[in-house]
């Protein structure tokens, strides 16, 4: 074997997978995992751990994999991560743990994510789950939202002996893992559900269909139901739009709605009575991971799909792997292109989109080169569906119904990064509700910080 090269990972063929919703990446088997683990240099001063937002002991778990001790590897990962099977699939490892891997200086970095996924899948298939604490301390904590931040915070607090209840607004727990990320990247029954079940095995209670700010309030939870602290991990579910003419036409979706209909309401399946307008010619406006997810979903529903993005490929915010998969599957990239109007027919339905060509000028505040319109470059795309994937912001429902909880100009809850403390005593927050839309692993890091902050706060009370 060539120690400078990753052990390749098996995938569904692009032509086949473009027609189904089954998982694209098939993962390692035990022989492949042990071979990949043997490439690790077992660094004394492991940079990969500093690159991991939740500080998994990466060299330790990889050594266990190499030696075939998969249960021990799982125990090592579980000490730091509540969602290993999820993170192994959707974390941007290339810019985190793998991005600073020493093996990657001269060769290819260790496939840390694929190894984490292998370990978590093996544990699930062999009935291994985290151990429940022997007894609780009788102190109640409420967690709002069952996405990555809420689940991580709840899991860490449960391990410390707290009685934790998660309140979820939707009818199924999992947050963005369930409604936002498509089946072909993150299987719901096979991966997300068992991770949520592991949380329940730690003693965490989950109440669904509870909208905080409508069903009840944070003040009521603390004053009437005996919760001593609250963690807000409610995410960022409010989509952004461009504000261009024609945006209210039939056939214009936010990526949020489109993906929720497909992922949570199973609109892609003929057995469900929650259909979605499939579209024959679809444009997805945006270049992040969510845009790739929406585009690849529309493709699987039978459409010709265009990604319309105003910068060049180098500036695409999506993971390299996602862009690669999208291209392999036949998605068309209209780069350096910006929509200026959605064209509408006499019945109020989308019939096309007027766009302009762009070129890159000087860098803006984000450090990326600013797109500038090329004069007289207007052209039209013929379409029947437009999906806007321009980011999301937190829903103001919780902040508007909670006295003393301050938000910033972006409607994000103000909270301290190191412990999640908000401007209201006993209330902590983290994840997308604080930062705006970000990655699963960064939400988990915030959930860990919130759990630590709550434990410190309640230990002093």
Coordinates of C-alpha atoms in Angstrom, one line a residue:
X1 CA 0.0 0.0 0.0
X2 CA 1.1 3.6 -0.6
X3 CA 1.1 5.3 2.8
X4 CA 0.9 8.7 1.1
X5 CA -2.5 8.0 -0.5
X6 CA -5.9 7.5 1.2
X7 CA -7.6 4.1 1.0
X8 CA -10.3 4.9 -1.6
X9 CA -13.9 4.8 -0.4
X10 CA -16.6 3.0 -2.3
X11 CA -19.5 5.1 -3.8
X12 CA -22.6 4.5 -5.8
X13 CA -22.0 5.1 -9.5
X14 CA -23.0 8.7 -10.5
X15 CA -25.4 7.6 -13.2
X16 CA -27.2 5.2 -10.8
X17 CA -27.3 7.5 -7.8
X18 CA -28.7 10.4 -9.7
X19 CA -31.9 8.5 -10.0
X20 CA -32.3 7.4 -6.3
X21 CA -32.2 8.7 -2.8
X22 CA -29.9 6.1 -1.3
X23 CA -26.6 7.1 0.3
X24 CA -23.9 8.1 -2.2
X25 CA -20.9 7.1 -0.1
X26 CA -20.8 3.5 1.0
X27 CA -18.0 3.9 3.6
X28 CA -15.2 1.6 4.6
X29 CA -15.4 -2.1 5.7
X30 CA -13.2 -3.3 8.6
X31 CA -10.2 -4.2 6.4
X32 CA -10.2 -0.9 4.6
X33 CA -10.6 1.0 7.9
X34 CA -7.7 -0.8 9.5
X35 CA -5.5 -0.2 6.5
X36 CA -6.4 3.6 6.4
X37 CA -5.8 3.8 10.2
X38 CA -2.4 2.3 9.7
X39 CA -1.4 5.4 7.7
X40 CA -1.7 7.6 10.9
X41 CA 1.6 8.9 12.2
X42 CA 0.4 8.8 15.9
X43 CA 1.7 12.4 16.4
X44 CA 2.6 13.2 20.0
X45 CA 1.4 16.8 19.5
X46 CA -1.7 15.9 17.4
X47 CA -2.8 18.9 15.3
X48 CA -5.9 17.1 14.2
X49 CA -7.3 17.4 17.7
X50 CA -6.9 21.1 17.7
X51 CA -8.6 21.2 14.3
X52 CA -11.7 19.3 15.8
X53 CA -14.3 21.7 17.3
X54 CA -15.3 19.1 19.8
X55 CA -11.7 17.9 20.6
X56 CA -12.1 14.2 19.9
X57 CA -9.0 12.2 20.8
X58 CA -8.4 11.4 17.2
X59 CA -5.0 9.6 17.4
X60 CA -6.3 7.4 20.2
X61 CA -9.5 6.3 18.4
X62 CA -7.5 5.7 15.1
X63 CA -5.0 3.5 17.0
X64 CA -7.8 1.4 18.4
X65 CA -9.2 1.0 14.8
X66 CA -5.8 -0.1 13.5
X67 CA -5.7 -2.7 16.3
X68 CA -9.3 -3.9 15.6
X69 CA -10.6 -2.6 19.0
X70 CA -13.7 -0.9 17.4
X71 CA -15.7 -0.8 20.6
X72 CA -12.9 1.0 22.4
X73 CA -12.6 3.4 19.4
X74 CA -16.3 4.2 19.8
X75 CA -16.0 4.8 23.5
X76 CA -13.2 7.3 22.8
X77 CA -15.2 9.2 20.2
X78 CA -18.4 9.2 22.4
X79 CA -16.6 10.9 25.2
X80 CA -16.5 14.1 23.0
X81 CA -19.2 13.6 20.3
X82 CA -22.9 12.9 20.6
X83 CA -23.3 12.4 16.9
X84 CA -20.3 10.4 15.5
X85 CA -22.3 8.7 12.6
X86 CA -23.6 12.2 11.6
X87 CA -20.3 14.0 11.8
X88 CA -18.4 11.3 10.0
X89 CA -20.7 12.1 7.1
X90 CA -21.4 15.8 7.0
X91 CA -18.5 17.5 8.8
X92 CA -16.2 19.7 6.6
X93 CA -13.2 17.6 7.7
X94 CA -11.1 19.0 4.9
X95 CA -11.0 22.4 6.6
X96 CA -10.8 21.0 10.2
X97 CA -9.1 17.9 11.5
X98 CA -7.9 16.6 8.1
X99 CA -6.9 20.1 7.0
X100 CA -4.2 20.2 9.7
X101 CA -3.2 16.5 9.5
X102 CA 0.6 16.1 9.4
X103 CA 0.4 13.2 7.0
X104 CA -1.3 15.7 4.6
X105 CA 1.9 17.8 4.3
X106 CA 3.6 15.4 1.9
X107 CA 0.7 13.1 1.0
X108 CA -3.0 12.9 1.5
X109 CA -4.4 13.4 5.0
X110 CA -5.8 10.5 7.0
X111 CA -9.6 10.0 6.2
X112 CA -10.5 10.9 9.8
X113 CA -14.2 11.5 8.9
X114 CA -14.6 8.2 7.1
X115 CA -13.0 6.4 10.0
X116 CA -15.3 8.1 12.5
X117 CA -18.2 7.1 10.3
X118 CA -17.0 3.5 10.2
X119 CA -16.7 3.3 14.0
X120 CA -20.1 4.8 14.6
X121 CA -21.8 2.5 12.0
X122 CA -20.0 -0.6 13.5
X123 CA -21.2 0.4 17.0
X124 CA -24.8 0.8 15.8
X125 CA -24.8 -2.5 13.9
X126 CA -23.4 -4.3 17.0
X127 CA -25.8 -2.8 19.5
X128 CA -23.2 -0.6 21.3
X129 CA -24.5 2.6 22.8
X130 CA -23.3 5.2 25.3
X131 CA -23.6 4.3 29.0
X132 CA -26.3 6.0 31.1
X133 CA -25.2 7.7 34.4
X134 CA -25.9 5.6 37.5
X135 CA -28.1 8.3 39.1
X136 CA -29.4 11.8 38.4
X137 CA -28.9 14.9 40.6
X138 CA -32.6 15.8 40.4
X139 CA -31.9 19.2 38.7
X140 CA -34.0 20.0 35.6
X141 CA -32.7 21.7 32.5
X142 CA -34.7 22.5 29.4
X143 CA -33.2 22.4 25.9
X144 CA -35.0 24.1 23.0
X145 CA -34.4 22.5 19.7
X146 CA -33.2 18.9 18.9
X147 CA -30.7 19.8 16.2
X148 CA -26.9 19.4 16.6
X149 CA -26.5 22.1 19.3
X150 CA -29.5 21.0 21.4
X151 CA -28.6 17.3 21.2
X152 CA -25.0 17.8 22.1
X153 CA -25.9 20.1 25.1
X154 CA -28.5 17.6 26.3
X155 CA -26.2 14.6 26.0
X156 CA -23.4 16.3 27.9
X157 CA -25.7 17.4 30.7
X158 CA -27.3 14.0 30.9
X159 CA -23.9 12.4 31.4
X160 CA -23.3 14.8 34.3
X161 CA -26.6 13.6 35.9
X162 CA -29.0 16.4 35.0
X163 CA -32.7 15.6 34.1
X164 CA -32.9 17.1 30.6
X165 CA -36.0 17.7 28.5
X166 CA -35.7 18.7 24.9
X167 CA -38.6 20.7 23.3
X168 CA -38.8 20.3 19.5
X169 CA -41.2 22.4 17.4
X170 CA -41.5 19.9 14.6
X171 CA -43.1 16.4 14.8
X172 CA -39.8 14.6 14.6
X173 CA -36.6 15.2 16.5
X174 CA -33.3 15.9 14.8
X175 CA -33.6 19.5 13.6
X176 CA -31.6 20.3 10.5
X177 CA -30.3 16.7 10.4
X178 CA -33.8 15.5 9.6
X179 CA -35.3 18.4 7.6
X180 CA -32.3 20.0 6.0
X181 CA -29.8 17.4 4.9
X182 CA -31.0 15.0 2.1
X183 CA -31.3 11.2 2.5
X184 CA -28.5 10.5 0.0
X185 CA -26.0 12.3 2.3
X186 CA -27.5 11.4 5.7
X187 CA -29.9 8.5 6.0
X188 CA -32.7 9.3 8.5
X189 CA -33.8 5.8 9.6
X190 CA -30.4 4.2 9.5
X191 CA -28.3 7.0 11.0
X192 CA -30.1 10.0 12.5
X193 CA -32.8 8.0 14.4
X194 CA -30.4 5.7 16.2
X195 CA -28.3 8.7 17.3
X196 CA -31.4 10.3 18.8
X197 CA -32.3 6.9 20.4
X198 CA -28.8 6.9 22.0
X199 CA -29.6 10.3 23.5
X200 CA -32.8 8.8 25.0
X201 CA -30.8 5.9 26.5
X202 CA -28.8 8.6 28.4
X203 CA -32.2 9.6 30.0
X204 CA -33.0 12.6 27.9
X205 CA -36.8 13.2 27.4
X206 CA -37.9 14.7 24.1
X207 CA -41.2 16.5 23.6
X208 CA -42.2 17.2 20.0
X209 CA -44.7 19.7 18.5
X210 CA -43.8 22.3 21.2
X211 CA -43.2 25.7 19.7
X212 CA -41.5 27.9 22.4
X213 CA -43.0 31.3 22.1
X214 CA -46.4 29.9 21.2
X215 CA -47.1 26.6 23.1
X216 CA -45.3 27.9 26.1
X217 CA -42.5 30.4 26.9
X218 CA -39.0 30.3 28.5
X219 CA -40.3 32.2 31.5
X220 CA -43.1 29.7 32.0
X221 CA -40.6 26.8 31.8
X222 CA -38.5 28.4 34.5
X223 CA -41.2 29.8 36.8
X224 CA -43.9 27.2 36.5
X225 CA -42.3 24.0 35.4
X226 CA -39.2 24.0 37.6
X227 CA -36.4 24.2 35.0
X228 CA -33.4 25.8 36.6
X229 CA -31.7 26.6 33.3
X230 CA -32.6 26.7 29.6
X231 CA -30.4 26.2 26.5
X232 CA -31.7 27.6 23.3
X233 CA -30.5 25.7 20.2
X234 CA -33.4 26.6 18.0
X235 CA -31.3 27.0 14.8
X236 CA -31.8 29.5 12.0
X237 CA -34.9 28.6 10.0
X238 CA -35.9 31.9 8.5
X239 CA -34.9 32.0 4.8
X240 CA -33.4 35.0 3.1
X241 CA -34.5 36.2 -0.4
X242 CA -33.0 38.6 -3.0
X243 CA -35.8 41.1 -3.2
X244 CA -35.9 41.0 -7.0
X245 CA -39.1 41.3 -9.1
X246 CA -41.1 38.1 -9.6
X247 CA -39.9 36.5 -6.4
X248 CA -43.4 35.9 -5.2
X249 CA -44.3 33.8 -8.2
X250 CA -45.6 30.2 -8.0
X251 CA -42.6 27.9 -8.4
X252 CA -40.2 30.0 -6.3
X253 CA -39.1 28.1 -3.1
X254 CA -36.6 28.8 -0.4
X255 CA -34.1 25.9 -0.2
X256 CA -35.4 25.5 3.4
X257 CA -39.0 24.8 2.3
X258 CA -37.9 22.6 -0.6
X259 CA -35.6 20.4 1.5
X260 CA -38.1 20.2 4.4
X261 CA -40.8 19.0 2.1
X262 CA -38.5 16.4 0.6
X263 CA -36.6 15.2 3.7
X264 CA -39.1 15.5 6.5
X265 CA -42.4 15.1 4.6
X266 CA -41.0 12.6 2.2
X267 CA -42.3 14.5 -0.9
X268 CA -40.0 12.4 -3.1
X269 CA -41.9 9.2 -2.2
X270 CA -45.1 8.3 -4.0
X271 CA -46.4 6.7 -0.8
X272 CA -46.8 10.1 0.9
X273 CA -49.6 12.6 0.3
X274 CA -47.3 15.7 0.7
X275 CA -46.1 16.2 -2.9
X276 CA -43.7 18.8 -4.1
X277 CA -43.7 20.7 -7.5
X278 CA -40.9 18.6 -9.1
X279 CA -40.1 21.0 -11.9
X280 CA -38.5 20.0 -15.3
X281 CA -36.0 22.9 -15.4
X282 CA -34.8 24.2 -12.0
X283 CA -32.3 26.9 -11.0
X284 CA -30.8 27.0 -7.5
X285 CA -29.5 30.4 -6.6
X286 CA -26.5 30.1 -4.2
X287 CA -23.3 28.2 -3.8
X288 CA -23.2 26.7 -0.3
X289 CA -23.8 23.1 0.9
X290 CA -27.6 23.8 1.1
X291 CA -27.6 24.9 -2.5
X292 CA -25.9 21.6 -3.5
X293 CA -28.4 19.6 -1.4
X294 CA -31.4 21.4 -3.1
X295 CA -29.9 21.0 -6.6
X296 CA -29.1 17.3 -6.1
X297 CA -32.6 16.7 -4.7
X298 CA -34.2 18.4 -7.7
X299 CA -32.1 16.3 -10.0
X300 CA -33.3 13.1 -8.3
X301 CA -36.9 14.3 -8.8
X302 CA -36.2 14.4 -12.5
X303 CA -35.2 17.9 -13.4
X304 CA -32.4 19.5 -15.4
X305 CA -30.7 21.6 -12.7
X306 CA -28.6 24.8 -12.9
X307 CA -26.6 26.2 -10.0
X308 CA -26.6 30.0 -10.4
X309 CA -23.8 31.7 -8.4
X310 CA -22.4 35.2 -8.7
X311 CA -18.8 34.3 -8.0
X312 CA -16.4 31.8 -9.5
X313 CA -15.8 28.2 -8.6
X314 CA -12.9 29.1 -6.3
X315 CA -15.3 31.1 -4.1
X316 CA -18.0 28.4 -3.9
X317 CA -18.7 28.0 -0.1
X318 CA -19.8 24.4 -0.5
X319 CA -17.5 21.5 0.4
X320 CA -15.3 20.4 -2.5
X321 CA -16.7 16.8 -2.2
X322 CA -20.3 18.2 -2.6
X323 CA -19.4 20.2 -5.7
X324 CA -17.5 17.2 -7.1
X325 CA -20.5 14.9 -6.5
X326 CA -23.0 17.5 -8.0
X327 CA -20.8 17.8 -11.2
X328 CA -20.5 14.0 -11.5
X329 CA -24.3 13.7 -11.3
X330 CA -24.8 16.2 -14.2
X331 CA -25.7 19.4 -12.5
X332 CA -24.9 22.5 -14.6
X333 CA -22.9 25.3 -13.0
X334 CA -23.7 28.8 -14.2
X335 CA -21.0 30.7 -12.4
X336 CA -20.3 34.4 -12.4
X337 CA -24.0 34.8 -13.0
X338 CA -26.5 36.8 -11.0
X339 CA -30.4 36.9 -11.2
X340 CA -32.0 40.3 -11.6
X341 CA -35.7 39.2 -12.2
X342 CA -37.8 36.1 -12.2
X343 CA -40.0 36.0 -15.3
X344 CA -43.7 35.0 -14.6
X345 CA -46.4 33.8 -17.1
X346 CA -50.0 35.0 -17.2
X347 CA -51.0 32.3 -14.6
X348 CA -48.5 33.6 -12.0
X349 CA -46.0 30.7 -12.5
X350 CA -42.2 30.9 -13.1
X351 CA -41.3 30.8 -16.8
X352 CA -37.7 31.9 -16.6
X353 CA -35.1 34.1 -15.0
X354 CA -33.3 37.2 -16.3
X355 CA -29.6 37.1 -15.3
X356 CA -26.5 39.2 -15.8
X357 CA -22.9 38.1 -16.2
X358 CA -20.4 39.0 -13.5
X359 CA -16.7 39.5 -13.1
X360 CA -14.6 39.6 -9.9
X361 CA -13.3 42.9 -8.7
X362 CA -11.4 43.9 -5.5
X363 CA -11.8 41.8 -2.3
X364 CA -14.7 42.9 0.0
X365 CA -15.0 42.7 3.8
X366 CA -15.2 38.9 3.7
X367 CA -11.8 38.7 1.9
X368 CA -13.4 37.3 -1.3
X369 CA -13.3 39.2 -4.5
X370 CA -16.4 41.2 -5.0
X371 CA -18.6 40.3 -8.0
X372 CA -19.2 43.3 -10.4
X373 CA -21.9 43.3 -13.1
X374 CA -20.6 43.3 -16.7
X375 CA -22.5 46.0 -18.6
X376 CA -25.0 44.8 -21.3
X377 CA -24.6 41.2 -20.4
X378 CA -28.3 40.3 -19.7
X379 CA -29.6 37.0 -20.8
X380 CA -32.6 34.7 -19.9
X381 CA -32.7 31.2 -18.6
X382 CA -35.9 29.3 -19.4
X383 CA -37.1 27.6 -16.1
X384 CA -40.2 26.5 -14.3
X385 CA -38.8 26.4 -10.8
X386 CA -36.4 28.6 -8.8
X387 CA -34.9 27.6 -5.4
X388 CA -33.4 30.5 -3.4
X389 CA -30.5 29.2 -1.2
X390 CA -29.1 32.5 0.2
X391 CA -28.7 31.6 3.8
X392 CA -31.1 31.8 6.8
X393 CA -31.5 33.8 10.0
X394 CA -33.0 32.9 13.3
X395 CA -36.8 33.0 13.7
X396 CA -37.5 36.0 16.1
X397 CA -40.3 34.1 17.9
X398 CA -38.3 33.1 21.0
X399 CA -36.5 36.4 21.4
X400 CA -39.7 38.4 21.0
X401 CA -41.5 36.4 23.7
X402 CA -38.6 36.4 26.3
X403 CA -38.0 39.5 28.4
X404 CA -34.3 40.3 28.9
X405 CA -33.1 38.2 26.0
X406 CA -31.2 40.5 23.7
X407 CA -30.5 40.0 20.0
X408 CA -28.2 41.7 17.5
X409 CA -29.0 43.4 14.2
X410 CA -29.1 40.1 12.4
X411 CA -31.8 38.8 14.9
X412 CA -29.2 36.4 16.4
X413 CA -29.3 35.8 20.2
X414 CA -26.4 37.5 21.9
X415 CA -24.4 34.8 23.9
X416 CA -20.8 34.3 25.1
X417 CA -18.9 31.9 22.9
X418 CA -17.0 30.1 25.8
X419 CA -20.1 29.3 27.9
X420 CA -23.3 30.2 26.0
X421 CA -24.5 32.7 28.6
X422 CA -27.1 35.1 27.2
X423 CA -28.2 38.5 28.6
X424 CA -30.9 36.7 30.7
X425 CA -29.9 34.8 33.8
X426 CA -30.1 31.0 33.6
X427 CA -30.6 31.2 29.9
X428 CA -27.9 29.9 27.6
X429 CA -27.8 29.6 23.8
X430 CA -25.6 28.3 20.9
X431 CA -25.5 27.2 17.3
X432 CA -27.2 28.8 14.4
X433 CA -29.6 30.8 16.8
X434 CA -26.5 32.7 17.9
X435 CA -24.2 32.6 14.8
X436 CA -26.6 32.4 11.9
X437 CA -26.4 29.4 9.6
X438 CA -23.2 27.4 10.0
X439 CA -22.0 23.8 10.1
X440 CA -23.3 20.8 12.2
X441 CA -20.0 20.5 14.0
X442 CA -19.8 24.2 15.0
X443 CA -23.3 23.9 16.4
X444 CA -22.1 20.9 18.4
X445 CA -19.1 22.9 19.7
X446 CA -21.6 25.5 20.9
X447 CA -23.8 22.8 22.5
X448 CA -20.8 21.6 24.5
X449 CA -19.9 25.1 25.6
X450 CA -23.5 25.6 26.7
X451 CA -23.5 22.4 28.7
X452 CA -20.3 23.4 30.4
X453 CA -21.7 26.9 31.1
X454 CA -25.0 25.5 32.6
X455 CA -23.0 23.0 34.8
X456 CA -20.8 25.8 36.1
X457 CA -23.9 28.1 36.7
X458 CA -25.9 25.4 38.5
X459 CA -22.9 24.2 40.5
X460 CA -22.7 27.7 42.1
X461 CA -26.4 27.9 42.9

